Structures are given as structure tokens and as C-alpha cells.
Amino acid sequence: MTDVGTLDYIWLGIQAVFLGPEAFSIFGLSISITVLMVAFGLILGIIVGATPGLGGVIAMAISLPILISIFGFNSDALLPVLGFLIGVMKGSTVGGAVPAILFNTPGTPDAFMTTLDGYPMAQSGKAQKALKISHFSSVSGDTFSDIVLIVCAPFLAILVEAYLDLPEKTALLILSLSFIAAVVGGSAAKGLLSCGLGLLAVFIGTGEDFYPRLSLGTAALSDGIPITAAVIGILVIGAIFTELENLWHQTRNTGKIEIAKDVGDQRLHWADIKRILPYIWRSAAIGTSIGALPGIGSTLAATIGYATGKRFYARQKTPEDPNFGEGAPEGIAATEAANSSVSGANLIPVLSLGIPGNTAAVFLILAADSIGGFNPGPAVFKFSTDLNPELVVAFGLFTTMILANFLNWTIGGVFMRSLGFLVRIPKQYLLPVVLLLTLASLYVQETAMSAIWFAFGFGVLGYFMRLFGISPLPFVIGFVLGGRLEETARQAFSATGGDPFFLLKSPIAAVFILSAVAIIFFSLRKPKAAKL
Amino acid sequence: MRKLSASTALGLGCIAFALILAFLWIPLDTETGLVERSRGRNIVGDGLAPTLAAAFILIAGVMLLLEQSENDLHPNGNNLFFIGAIAVCGVTGILLMRWSGPAVAIFAGGEEYRLLRDTVPWKYVGFGLGGVTMIFGMISFVEERLSWRALWIALAAVTGIIVLYDLPFDDVLLPPNGDV
């Protein structure tokens, strides 16, 4: 057998996507299932992003069990399923701008800043142009961040494998959890609480002893809490309850939606692109830098991108140009490029460190865990001369991202601009249906009524967490990483001969631990504005 | 007496919970402690990881007491009423989902439900009744009225989910048929 080099891995990844099992052929050209699934995922993502009340997370939660039922638990399933989820992730980011621009209703939280200039543009008869600017900026930002991901993730992973041993990896996990707890949401204390509850939940019914710990002697807890039930309960069902409550409060004062008619030239000219490009690149760089840090969401990127663009615009604009917030195309570009460039960069910590930085990454890890054969983390990027199948999957994943961007550039914009009608679906009908669909999907995956009870219970917990202003994201990331943290700590403790100070003996591990403490300490001194 | 802010109350609750967790629940409900001696060497016990979680919660509680927050977010009576009503709809729906199939099988005097759970129409009884109840109940509560429209939507949704999951896949079971 010949040795496998770096270029061979890249080529094998591309081949795995385009020359995998065939779905159908057009004029003799074979279309693989993975290509088809990326396209389906993108279309579904744009639809759910454009539907207020839904979003990429709900779509991923519902689709995952269906996809696993279709493709089964084998390595051939990895790229179609992960490609579909990548498509949903990218599509929902683009789709979120549709209701924000047309109806002043952000489809996703990170599209809020898009309403500030998008809706005034739509009201002044430039809705189609605003949608085109939003699409162009969003896909540009996303493409930029994917390039950064593809270039950086393998190098970061190689560095991690070369320099970090078990104690350092344990310390890095603790640092990541502290960082996520400190930066997500409006309060470090609440982030830490959310993370602590997630860790506690994942430790119930697990462990190495014969007796399942913290199970209170009950059969229900002795098998542990299914990860999908906890994640879907806290993230999806909790959000559905919160949204339903808003509707309950609004029942008596829902107004009729008025749509302004488009007037004048709606095309996106080269002159328009030249005007918005500096805003796009600046925001894409901001979004990518923010996205590379685990836990910092696209909402913060959108806010900083918008604020930076606004300062730059104030110096550049002519007196007759509209201000930011009054229908400036540059405002849409600055926001959309920033929030979209987070999604690719968010996968840097997942692929290089195995640490999920956002909810989409959590679902990618869930999918990889469920199917098997691919464990996101530094070990993936072992460029061994004997074939490393995980590395082929990683390059296949990069290929699906480039493919999703290509589809987004070509058909995404047209499709996105045709979805304005989705905002008319009454959310009070949609959300309970989505709840039942989510519970059914969960059951299909877990085949246990206890999973439905757990998910519903975690949904109620997620609802109360939101009422207290506690972000559910640290809970989910704590839950996902808790098992690995314990396993790594056990191995590190044994490897150091039972040294109780194993986390402080190596300089790198000590720096990580001290940084974790410092992050929490300094975030306590400076309370932040609430952000998702 | 000065009224407690929600943050302070939450902080005190966290501290109390963390202390109960660390000093009662974990020691009484875990086989091994923080560190154990096994075959002549020290190993991490099952109690260490949950104690770390308790430490996170304890530190969070202390920080909540110290942190200055402008938004004192907390649930009010309306929130509790809402989640209570939604929980009633959800729990009733799940209970019907689990038990209505076996109950109908008993009343029909036929075979045990376990033997019927993969046959039409028995396999749809629980999911249909529970699902319709859940959706209809939640829509009616949010709209504050009962409507035929809500009922038709619930029926259409349940039918759609059956078509989505049950018809195309032989090995997929809708709730509760996989574990009754």
C-alpha cells in the first residue's frame, strides 16, 4: 500500500463528497447523496431561518433522528448527515434576514441589527435590494470565515496534539468551560451556574463504580440522562415555551402586517458592491475573530460589526446618504457579514479541540457521536501515512462547507427572496406542532418514554433559566464536555502517579487554570449588557 | 426588613443547593469518594466530578451575591400560571400517549397492547390521542379560546408526523410503541 500524503487526504475528502453513493444522475452526471443532502439542508435552513419562531437549532433537532433512520449507523452516513447539518447552519443564518428586512421581525436573534436598516429600506420601496445586499454580505462573510477555518483548524489541532498532554488538556477543558460561562449571557455568575448545572446533570447515573452515582436508587436515573433529551429540552423546548408565552401575552394585540410595494431599481450593481465591500470585510474579520472563541455568539458579532461600521460610515458618508438606522445598505452589510462569519469560525474549536462553541456545533458533535467513526478533536488531524479515515471525513466536511457556500451564492439568494410569505404562519399554531414533532423525533432516536419526560422536564428548566436571565448554552456545553473532562482528569491523575496538584505542575496547565480563575474574577468586576 | 432581590435569593438558593449536594447527596449517593486507593495506587473516585459541579454552583451563588446587576430578572405570577398551564397540557398529552393505547386494548377486550403495538390502528391510538391533546390544549390556552381550527391543526399535525416517520420507515416506532 502506498503512503498517504496531505494532498491525498484533501483529494480523498473531495472525492468522498462528490463521488460517494449516487442519489441520481442528470445527463450522465452523477449527483452524490452528500451533495443532495447539503442542498436539502441549505434549503431547509433558509426556510426555518425565514420563519420567525423557528431556527437552525430546531431544524437540526428534528432532522437528526430522521437522518439517522435513513442513513443508519455506519461511516458512510457521516458526510451526508453532517453535510445536511452544515447546510441547515448556513441556510438559517441567511434566512434570518428575510423577516427582519420585510417585516421588522428578526427570524433569528442575530438578525435583530439587520432590522435597523433593512426595514427602513423595505419601507422606502427597496426591499428586494435590501435582501440582495443582505444575501451578498452574509455569504461573503460566511465564505471568509470558512477559509479561515480550513486554514487554521488543522494547524491548531497539530499544535494541541504536539504540546498538550493529559493534564494540559484537562486544564484546557476547565478554561473553556470558565470562558464560556463568563462570556455567554449577561452575567458570569449565571453562566457559571448554568455550566455547573450542566455538569451535574451529565454526572448523574454515570461513573466507573458499579452503583450509578447520584441516581437516588431510581431506575430512571440509573442509566443517566440521554444527551439528546437534555440538549433538546434545554435549547429547543425551553425556547418554544418562552416564545409561546410571548404569544400568550400578545394574543389581544396582534396587528395586521402591512407590506410596502417595491419601487425603483432593485438590482445590486457593481457600484453598490464596491460601496459595501469595506464594511463586509471589516465585519467578516470581526465575526471570524469572535467566532473562533468558543461560546461567543453571533449576536455579539453583529452588534460589534454594526457599531464599527457605523463609526466608519459617519466619516465616509455624504450629507444626502441615509444614516445608520435609517435605511443605509452599509448597515445591513456590516451586520450580516459579521453574524454570518461567526458560523464557520465557530467550528474551529470543535474540529481542532473538540470543544463546541455554539449550538450548531453541539448538534454536529451529537451527530458524530450517534453515528460513530468520527470524533471531532485534535486527534482527527493526524496526517499519518497509513490512511486516517477521520481526516478524510474532516476534509470531506470542509468540502461540504465550500459546496454549501457555492449553493448559497448561486441558488440561495433567489430562494431566500421568495420566502416572505412564511412570516404569515401564525406562531401559536406552529410552535405546539414543532414541540410534538421534536418529542416524536427524540423518541425515534432514543426509543424510551423516559427521554420524552426528561426533555419536557429540561424544557421547563430551560424556560425558568431564561426567566432568570441565565443562558442555556453553558449548560449544554457543560453537559457535552462533562464526560470528557472527567475521563481526561482520571487519566491525567493516574498518569502523574496520583499527584493531587497535577493541574499546576506543568507550566501550560498552570497558565490555563490561572487564566480560568482570572476570567471569572475579572468578569465579576465588570457586569455586561445582556446578550445571547 | 429590606426585600431580597431575585439575584440575592437565587445566589442563596445556589449556595444552599451546592452545600447539600457536596455534603449530603454526593457522599450518600456515590459509592466512592473524591480519591480512592486501588491496587496500591491513588485513583479518582466517582465523587470528584460531581463535587466539581457543586463547586461551580457554589462559586456562582457567591458571585450572584457580589455581582451588581441592573436587570433583576425573575419569574412572576403570570409566568408561573403560564408554565403551569403549559405543563398540564404537556403532561396530560404524554400520559395519554403512554397509557391510552393499553387502556383502549383492555376495554376492547382484545389482546395485550404489547402484541398489538405494531398493528394499525392500535399503534396510532396513544400518539394520536396524546399528540392532539397536547397541541390542541396549548393552542387553546395561548389563544384563550377553544376553536375547531386548533383541533384540525392538531389532527393534521399528528397525521403529518405519522406520515413522516411511520410510513416510510419499518424500523421506526412512534411513542410509546418502542418501550411499552
XYZ file of C-alpha atoms in Angstrom:
712
model
C 0.000 0.000 0.000
C 1.328 3.483 -0.897
C 1.816 6.178 1.743
C -0.896 8.818 2.045
C 0.224 12.475 1.893
C -1.531 15.724 2.796
C -2.738 16.403 -0.754
C -4.036 12.831 -0.968
C -6.157 13.437 2.149
C -7.608 16.628 0.663
C -8.352 14.859 -2.623
C -9.905 11.854 -0.818
C -12.135 14.253 1.163
C -13.332 15.938 -2.032
C -13.921 12.563 -3.663
C -15.864 11.317 -0.625
C -18.321 14.176 -1.144
C -18.675 14.180 -4.931
C -18.041 10.534 -5.775
C -19.868 8.947 -2.829
C -23.023 6.840 -3.254
C -25.121 8.206 -6.122
C -28.529 9.778 -5.494
C -29.409 10.311 -9.172
C -27.774 11.450 -12.389
C -28.515 14.334 -14.772
C -27.364 13.943 -18.401
C -24.942 11.265 -17.294
C -23.550 13.438 -14.477
C -23.738 11.581 -11.185
C -25.031 13.563 -8.190
C -23.944 12.042 -4.894
C -26.187 11.714 -1.847
C -23.899 14.046 0.129
C -24.274 16.823 -2.468
C -28.037 16.336 -2.422
C -28.158 16.429 1.402
C -26.102 19.633 1.565
C -28.583 21.241 -0.869
C -31.590 19.964 1.122
C -30.040 21.198 4.363
C -29.376 24.634 2.914
C -32.945 24.969 1.619
C -34.421 23.782 4.928
C -32.092 26.143 6.815
C -33.180 29.138 4.738
C -36.857 28.206 5.299
C -36.555 27.827 9.081
C -34.374 30.939 9.331
C -37.015 32.899 7.461
C -39.798 31.615 9.741
C -39.985 33.659 12.950
C -40.032 31.365 15.983
C -38.101 28.599 14.246
C -34.373 28.423 13.625
C -31.458 26.209 12.703
C -31.346 24.529 16.126
C -34.953 23.300 15.927
C -34.420 22.078 12.374
C -31.286 20.178 13.402
C -33.013 18.626 16.438
C -35.908 17.359 14.331
C -33.865 16.225 11.341
C -31.114 14.318 13.139
C -33.191 11.229 14.106
C -34.799 11.150 10.658
C -31.384 11.299 9.012
C -30.029 8.542 11.246
C -33.098 6.400 10.447
C -32.428 6.899 6.746
C -28.655 6.513 6.691
C -28.077 4.187 9.654
C -25.096 3.945 11.985
C -22.172 3.482 9.646
C -19.315 5.621 8.437
C -20.987 6.156 5.030
C -23.687 8.109 6.870
C -21.259 10.687 8.278
C -20.840 13.049 5.340
C -24.489 13.104 4.189
C -25.711 13.759 7.755
C -23.006 16.269 8.714
C -23.339 17.938 5.299
C -27.066 18.323 5.836
C -26.493 19.911 9.264
C -23.850 22.257 7.794
C -26.387 23.243 5.113
C -29.017 23.982 7.787
C -26.496 26.027 9.786
C -25.557 28.180 6.794
C -29.065 28.473 5.409
C -30.635 29.590 8.677
C -28.090 32.410 9.033
C -29.017 33.746 5.590
C -32.763 33.165 6.031
C -32.941 35.067 9.327
C -32.631 38.354 7.437
C -35.842 37.841 5.393
C -38.455 38.657 8.063
C -36.014 41.186 9.611
C -35.964 43.221 6.386
C -39.546 42.675 5.193
C -41.458 42.813 8.477
C -39.147 44.243 11.130
C -39.243 40.807 12.823
C -35.844 39.130 13.150
C -36.122 35.445 12.169
C -33.135 34.692 14.405
C -31.758 36.748 17.355
C -28.605 37.716 15.454
C -30.706 39.313 12.698
C -32.004 41.988 15.076
C -29.450 44.573 13.941
C -30.497 43.859 10.340
C -33.950 45.277 11.103
C -32.406 48.692 11.902
C -31.527 49.470 8.282
C -33.242 46.634 6.418
C -36.781 47.509 7.444
C -36.439 51.240 6.658
C -35.074 50.245 3.220
C -38.058 47.928 2.679
C -40.452 50.681 3.767
C -38.905 53.052 1.252
C -39.565 50.531 -1.544
C -36.109 48.918 -1.655
C -36.969 45.547 -0.114
C -35.526 43.400 -2.918
C -32.323 45.416 -2.980
C -32.005 45.145 0.813
C -32.427 41.359 0.564
C -29.771 41.178 -2.154
C -27.338 43.235 -0.052
C -28.065 41.065 2.964
C -27.505 37.862 0.975
C -24.297 39.088 -0.663
C -22.857 40.277 2.660
C -23.924 37.194 4.571
C -22.464 34.713 2.087
C -19.259 36.786 1.714
C -18.741 36.773 5.495
C -19.506 33.067 5.693
C -17.083 32.212 2.887
C -14.326 34.283 4.508
C -14.785 32.540 7.834
C -14.806 29.082 6.215
C -11.473 29.831 4.561
C -10.041 30.835 7.945
C -11.448 27.628 9.465
C -9.986 25.396 6.771
C -6.565 27.037 7.071
C -6.400 27.333 10.874
C -8.152 24.270 12.328
C -5.607 21.648 11.177
C -2.626 23.739 12.401
C -4.278 24.423 15.752
C -5.075 20.727 16.145
C -1.476 19.737 15.330
C -0.185 22.267 17.897
C -2.596 20.909 20.521
C -1.505 17.315 19.903
C 2.180 18.288 19.927
C 2.255 20.410 23.066
C -0.682 19.375 25.258
C -0.570 16.240 27.363
C -3.385 14.920 29.563
C -3.026 17.485 32.425
C -2.908 20.362 29.904
C -5.951 19.015 28.070
C -7.858 18.773 31.363
C -6.863 22.350 32.210
C -7.857 23.498 28.712
C -11.328 21.981 29.158
C -11.704 23.790 32.513
C -10.518 27.037 30.883
C -13.029 26.604 28.041
C -15.902 25.998 30.448
C -14.925 29.059 32.535
C -14.591 31.185 29.416
C -17.968 30.102 28.043
C -19.597 30.651 31.444
C -18.074 34.118 31.701
C -18.810 35.426 28.212
C -22.204 33.925 27.359
C -25.228 35.785 28.659
C -25.338 38.908 30.737
C -23.703 37.630 33.925
C -20.653 35.499 34.659
C -22.309 34.163 37.820
C -25.329 32.968 35.869
C -23.106 31.493 33.168
C -21.171 29.586 35.812
C -24.408 28.372 37.399
C -25.675 27.186 34.015
C -22.403 25.362 33.383
C -22.434 23.792 36.893
C -25.989 22.504 36.383
C -25.000 21.018 33.019
C -22.025 19.252 34.613
C -24.178 17.962 37.469
C -26.801 16.625 35.044
C -24.262 14.731 32.945
C -22.651 13.133 36.014
C -25.968 11.619 37.194
C -26.117 7.853 36.646
C -22.625 7.685 35.135
C -19.173 6.980 36.602
C -16.961 3.927 36.910
C -18.404 2.332 40.056
C -20.951 -0.484 39.986
C -23.546 1.773 41.645
C -24.760 4.530 39.267
C -23.913 7.705 41.185
C -26.492 10.332 42.189
C -29.307 8.127 40.901
C -31.227 8.237 44.223
C -31.709 4.492 43.817
C -34.181 5.041 40.955
C -34.195 3.097 37.712
C -34.992 6.241 35.697
C -31.765 7.985 36.736
C -29.513 4.931 36.878
C -28.936 4.885 33.111
C -28.049 8.565 33.097
C -29.794 11.366 31.237
C -29.764 10.959 27.437
C -27.699 13.743 25.914
C -30.245 14.439 23.172
C -33.056 14.741 25.732
C -31.076 17.258 27.794
C -29.859 19.304 24.813
C -33.219 19.371 23.008
C -35.106 20.037 26.251
C -32.993 22.977 27.349
C -32.367 24.542 23.938
C -35.432 23.766 21.847
C -38.345 23.055 24.195
C -37.336 25.809 26.637
C -37.249 28.281 23.719
C -40.665 27.079 22.486
C -42.174 27.688 25.943
C -40.648 31.175 26.097
C -41.919 32.033 22.620
C -45.391 30.638 23.400
C -45.547 32.821 26.485
C -44.753 35.930 24.429
C -47.642 34.987 22.137
C -49.929 34.416 25.098
C -49.168 37.964 26.258
C -49.674 39.337 22.738
C -52.887 37.434 21.985
C -55.064 40.516 22.199
C -52.875 42.989 20.331
C -51.581 41.257 17.194
C -51.725 43.662 14.286
C -52.111 43.163 10.593
C -48.859 43.003 8.652
C -48.510 45.702 6.023
C -46.052 45.299 3.145
C -44.621 48.283 1.257
C -44.552 47.900 -2.518
C -41.152 47.803 -4.230
C -40.337 50.946 -6.242
C -37.380 51.865 -8.438
C -34.244 49.896 -9.307
C -33.881 46.738 -7.190
C -30.718 45.369 -8.806
C -27.424 45.066 -6.989
C -24.887 46.935 -9.135
C -21.090 46.743 -9.039
C -21.120 50.275 -7.607
C -23.279 49.047 -4.701
C -20.927 46.129 -4.110
C -17.885 48.446 -4.132
C -19.616 50.635 -1.547
C -20.421 47.803 0.852
C -17.267 45.690 0.411
C -15.150 47.555 3.029
C -17.965 47.036 5.555
C -18.233 43.362 4.647
C -14.501 42.633 5.061
C -14.247 44.569 8.316
C -17.282 42.804 9.789
C -16.175 39.413 8.443
C -12.825 39.812 10.227
C -14.617 40.828 13.445
C -17.116 37.956 13.203
C -14.418 35.394 12.442
C -12.246 36.526 15.367
C -15.214 36.407 17.727
C -16.477 33.106 16.328
C -13.134 31.403 16.862
C -13.583 31.819 20.618
C -15.979 29.205 21.991
C -19.300 30.414 23.341
C -19.418 33.941 21.972
C -22.464 34.074 19.783
C -23.229 35.753 16.504
C -25.399 38.370 18.232
C -22.335 39.985 19.808
C -20.504 39.806 16.458
C -23.434 41.517 14.745
C -23.512 44.241 17.397
C -19.770 44.950 17.221
C -19.763 44.719 13.402
C -22.650 47.176 13.218
C -21.095 49.590 15.733
C -17.712 49.525 13.949
C -19.384 50.021 10.572
C -21.384 52.919 11.957
C -18.235 54.754 13.118
C -16.553 54.224 9.745
C -19.712 55.276 7.864
C -20.024 58.530 9.830
C -16.645 59.606 8.396
C -17.357 58.480 4.817
C -20.974 59.351 4.113
C -22.200 62.328 2.105
C -24.922 64.545 3.618
C -27.646 63.063 1.379
C -26.878 59.426 2.349
C -29.183 57.955 4.998
C -27.704 57.485 8.472
C -27.200 54.045 10.017
C -30.609 53.045 11.377
C -32.449 54.972 8.662
C -32.015 52.556 5.746
C -28.275 52.562 4.980
C -27.287 49.492 2.875
C -23.897 49.580 4.627
C -25.704 48.878 7.939
C -27.194 45.664 6.561
C -23.823 44.653 5.094
C -21.957 45.301 8.364
C -24.471 43.255 10.392
C -24.990 40.314 8.056
C -21.291 39.838 7.246
C -20.470 39.833 10.969
C -23.145 37.385 12.139
C -22.622 35.008 9.213
C -18.860 34.885 9.572
C -19.275 33.510 13.094
C -20.703 30.185 11.914
C -17.612 28.885 10.112
C -15.179 30.155 12.727
C -17.290 28.578 15.484
C -16.206 25.216 14.115
C -12.505 25.992 14.757
C -12.670 24.969 18.454
C -14.842 21.936 17.593
C -12.588 20.493 14.940
C -9.261 21.445 16.481
C -10.031 20.975 20.185
C -13.310 19.020 20.292
C -14.898 21.896 22.225
C -18.251 23.049 20.834
C -18.528 26.812 20.595
C -22.191 27.146 19.652
C -25.417 25.193 19.409
C -24.873 24.161 15.786
C -21.530 22.659 16.802
C -23.267 20.764 19.613
C -25.520 19.106 17.027
C -22.555 18.244 14.817
C -20.953 16.508 17.816
C -24.244 14.744 18.639
C -24.491 13.502 15.051
C -20.869 12.316 15.015
C -21.365 10.607 18.414
C -24.575 8.895 17.307
C -23.212 7.620 14.016
C -19.672 6.814 15.202
C -16.427 6.746 13.257
C -15.621 10.440 13.692
C -14.638 12.082 16.987
C -14.154 15.835 16.484
C -10.943 16.886 18.248
C -7.206 17.248 17.743
C -6.726 13.521 17.053
C -8.660 13.912 13.795
C -5.792 15.840 12.184
C -3.183 13.072 12.341
C -1.557 13.172 8.913
C -0.341 9.589 9.172
C 0.998 7.794 6.136
C -1.422 4.950 6.842
C -4.907 6.101 5.906
C -6.632 8.037 8.732
C -10.351 7.808 7.839
C -11.270 10.592 10.285
C -9.023 13.024 8.422
C -10.753 12.129 5.165
C -14.094 12.911 6.835
C -12.676 16.244 8.101
C -11.639 17.274 4.583
C -14.981 15.970 3.330
C -16.622 18.251 5.884
C -14.614 21.224 4.604
C -15.699 20.299 1.075
C -19.378 20.271 2.134
C -18.883 23.758 3.609
C -17.433 25.064 0.345
C -20.223 23.337 -1.562
C -22.868 24.863 0.742
C -21.333 28.290 0.140
C -21.369 27.711 -3.616
C -25.046 26.731 -3.473
C -25.713 29.722 -1.255
C -24.061 32.042 -3.790
C -25.971 30.565 -6.716
C -29.474 29.496 -5.652
C -29.625 30.681 -2.032
C -30.359 34.317 -2.828
C -33.198 33.603 -5.249
C -34.758 31.108 -2.862
C -34.356 33.436 0.116
C -36.120 36.320 -1.648
C -39.161 34.140 -2.336
C -39.864 33.319 1.309
C -41.503 36.496 2.608
C -44.842 34.691 2.972
C -43.503 32.481 5.802
C -43.848 35.278 8.318
C -47.640 34.975 7.961
C -47.722 31.478 9.520
C -49.267 32.032 12.976
C -46.679 31.094 15.579
C -49.336 29.978 18.085
C -50.142 27.088 15.675
C -46.628 26.446 14.516
C -44.883 26.154 17.902
C -47.043 23.418 19.548
C -46.755 21.400 16.316
C -42.969 21.855 16.390
C -42.983 20.747 20.050
C -44.768 17.477 19.241
C -42.548 16.930 16.210
C -39.470 17.475 18.393
C -40.690 14.999 21.034
C -41.541 12.427 18.344
C -38.086 12.885 16.770
C -36.473 12.424 20.158
C -38.430 9.215 20.762
C -37.497 7.873 17.351
C -33.842 8.295 18.325
C -33.982 7.131 21.956
C -36.973 4.709 21.859
C -37.794 5.403 25.517
C -40.665 7.365 27.038
C -38.252 8.440 29.771
C -36.425 10.527 27.119
C -39.664 12.431 26.447
C -40.171 13.039 30.171
C -36.564 14.195 30.571
C -36.827 16.516 27.559
C -40.072 18.036 28.805
C -38.589 18.488 32.283
C -35.442 20.089 30.889
C -37.690 22.276 28.745
C -39.321 23.624 31.904
C -35.857 24.125 33.435
C -34.736 25.942 30.276
C -37.812 28.169 30.470
C -37.046 29.130 34.080
C -33.383 29.693 33.233
C -34.434 32.187 30.552
C -36.756 33.926 33.046
C -33.817 34.410 35.398
C -31.666 35.642 32.506
C -29.500 32.501 32.600
C -28.218 31.465 29.167
C -28.818 27.762 28.421
C -25.702 27.479 26.226
C -23.164 26.925 29.078
C -25.489 24.202 30.425
C -25.426 22.388 27.101
C -21.681 22.764 26.636
C -21.076 21.644 30.244
C -23.257 18.600 29.558
C -21.446 17.774 26.322
C -17.939 18.247 27.743
C -18.519 16.909 31.291
C -17.854 13.249 30.453
C -14.652 14.080 28.575
C -13.466 16.375 31.354
C -13.851 13.589 33.918
C -12.232 10.954 31.709
C -9.246 13.181 30.870
C -8.819 14.148 34.534
C -8.898 10.481 35.608
C -6.246 9.573 33.037
C -4.096 12.603 33.891
C -4.319 11.832 37.615
C -3.281 8.215 37.058
C -0.528 9.168 34.592
C 1.033 11.568 37.120
C 1.081 8.860 39.797
C -1.872 10.282 41.749
C -0.414 13.757 42.149
C -3.184 15.969 43.606
C -1.567 19.058 42.045
C -1.331 17.589 38.546
C -3.134 20.611 37.099
C -0.490 23.005 38.409
C 2.722 21.063 37.782
C 3.106 21.806 34.080
C 3.541 25.497 33.170
C 0.983 25.334 30.326
C -1.660 23.641 32.513
C -0.972 26.126 35.320
C -1.403 29.062 32.915
C -4.712 27.593 31.703
C -6.010 27.133 35.250
C -4.881 30.597 36.358
C -6.482 32.074 33.231
C -9.744 30.270 34.069
C -9.726 31.812 37.565
C -8.747 35.237 36.193
C -11.538 35.212 33.584
C -14.165 34.535 36.232
C -12.631 37.113 38.614
C -12.446 39.905 36.032
C -15.888 39.181 34.595
C -17.260 39.548 38.123
C -15.833 43.049 38.299
C -17.496 44.171 35.087
C -21.132 43.159 34.588
C -22.120 43.156 30.921
C -25.227 44.051 28.993
C -27.410 41.040 28.304
C -26.514 39.257 25.141
C -27.310 35.840 23.727
C -36.795 44.447 56.649
C -35.233 45.025 53.211
C -36.733 42.945 50.417
C -34.397 40.347 48.868
C -33.530 40.914 45.218
C -34.068 37.964 42.875
C -30.303 37.717 42.290
C -29.615 37.521 46.017
C -32.352 34.924 46.522
C -31.014 32.899 43.581
C -27.491 33.196 44.989
C -28.557 31.972 48.437
C -30.505 29.123 46.813
C -27.436 28.119 44.807
C -25.209 28.147 47.891
C -27.700 26.028 49.854
C -28.100 23.580 46.950
C -24.339 23.312 46.412
C -23.745 22.602 50.122
C -26.495 19.945 50.198
C -25.037 18.462 47.037
C -21.466 18.393 48.342
C -22.122 17.274 51.901
C -25.270 15.131 51.644
C -26.279 13.990 48.168
C -22.814 13.157 46.799
C -21.465 11.344 49.916
C -24.700 9.410 50.471
C -25.415 8.548 46.829
C -21.956 7.772 45.447
C -20.008 4.571 46.009
C -16.505 6.090 46.061
C -15.269 9.451 47.366
C -13.039 12.072 45.798
C -9.878 9.972 45.663
C -9.633 6.211 46.290
C -6.780 3.801 46.863
C -6.997 0.869 44.481
C -4.317 -1.820 43.841
C -1.693 0.236 45.605
C -2.253 3.498 43.725
C -4.463 6.543 44.011
C -7.305 6.864 41.528
C -10.069 9.445 41.050
C -13.307 8.339 42.742
C -16.816 8.784 41.392
C -17.462 11.598 43.864
C -14.892 14.045 42.455
C -16.627 15.133 39.244
C -19.999 15.941 40.874
C -18.092 17.817 43.594
C -16.563 19.968 40.844
C -20.115 20.681 39.601
C -21.106 21.585 43.173
C -18.087 23.930 43.337
C -19.224 25.666 40.127
C -22.710 26.142 41.592
C -21.303 27.333 44.944
C -18.988 29.883 43.282
C -21.886 31.029 41.096
C -24.019 31.512 44.213
C -21.337 33.599 45.946
C -20.804 35.646 42.760
C -24.541 36.292 42.486
C -24.423 37.837 45.974
C -21.500 40.073 44.957
C -22.489 40.903 41.378
C -24.178 44.213 40.708
C -26.950 43.737 38.159
C -29.272 46.371 36.739
C -31.802 43.810 35.495
C -33.213 41.855 38.414
C -34.875 39.227 36.227
C -37.126 36.719 37.951
C -40.401 34.843 37.381
C -43.688 36.470 38.391
C -47.178 35.082 38.981
C -48.071 35.307 35.286
C -45.025 33.243 34.341
C -45.898 30.564 36.890
C -49.516 30.466 35.696
C -48.364 30.147 32.090
C -45.840 27.373 32.665
C -48.303 25.574 34.984
C -50.953 25.545 32.254
C -48.485 24.505 29.547
C -47.125 21.757 31.833
C -50.676 20.455 32.394
C -51.227 20.291 28.599
C -47.843 18.634 28.055
C -48.021 16.131 30.925
C -51.631 15.174 30.044
C -50.568 14.666 26.439
C -47.581 12.496 27.387
C -49.650 10.425 29.858
C -52.329 9.839 27.217
C -49.604 8.972 24.740
C -48.238 6.334 27.117
C -51.403 4.844 28.557
C -54.360 5.338 26.191
C -53.296 2.549 23.802
C -53.036 -0.105 26.551
C -56.267 1.217 28.154
C -58.227 1.000 24.890
C -56.833 -2.511 24.314
C -58.079 -3.601 27.749
C -61.551 -2.072 27.196
C -61.781 -3.592 23.739
C -61.217 -6.943 25.440
C -58.642 -7.923 22.863
C -55.047 -8.937 23.147
C -52.409 -7.380 25.320
C -51.234 -4.000 23.892
C -47.661 -5.243 23.650
C -48.817 -7.688 20.967
C -50.832 -5.021 19.139
C -48.346 -2.167 19.209
C -47.100 -2.657 15.657
C -50.537 -3.047 14.062
C -52.915 -0.439 12.650
C -54.910 1.226 14.203
C -53.599 0.303 17.660
C -50.152 1.757 17.149
C -51.605 5.210 16.454
C -54.034 5.387 19.406
C -51.595 6.697 22.008
C -49.635 9.041 19.782
C -52.802 10.341 18.132
C -54.742 10.994 21.316
C -51.771 12.342 23.266
C -50.464 14.466 20.399
C -53.838 16.010 19.573
C -54.458 16.763 23.253
C -51.060 18.413 23.631
C -51.300 20.606 20.524
C -54.990 21.461 20.934
C -54.508 22.271 24.630
C -51.514 24.555 24.038
C -53.076 26.429 21.104
C -56.341 26.883 23.011
C -54.524 28.171 26.072
C -52.394 30.651 24.128
C -55.412 31.897 22.126
C -57.600 31.834 25.258
C -60.419 30.160 23.333
C -61.425 26.753 22.007
C -61.643 26.566 18.238
C -62.279 23.977 15.549
C -59.279 25.393 13.737
C -56.982 24.388 16.620
C -58.443 20.878 16.558
C -57.985 20.497 12.791
C -54.409 21.756 13.045
C -53.688 19.242 15.828
C -55.185 16.383 13.800
C -53.331 17.444 10.646
C -50.037 17.744 12.557
C -50.371 14.292 14.147
C -51.275 12.782 10.764
C -48.312 14.572 9.168
C -45.880 13.243 11.789
C -47.223 9.697 11.315
C -46.740 10.077 7.557
C -43.246 11.483 8.124
C -41.988 8.782 10.483
C -44.173 5.695 10.461
C -44.996 5.129 6.799
C -41.518 5.372 5.233
C -39.513 3.506 7.903
C -40.256 -0.063 9.025
C -37.854 0.079 11.954
C -39.077 3.391 13.395
C -41.600 3.301 16.220
C -43.684 6.261 17.340
C -44.189 6.866 21.061
C -44.924 4.801 23.105
C -44.579 1.688 20.949
C -40.835 1.189 21.377
C -40.835 0.584 25.119
C -44.304 -0.500 26.326
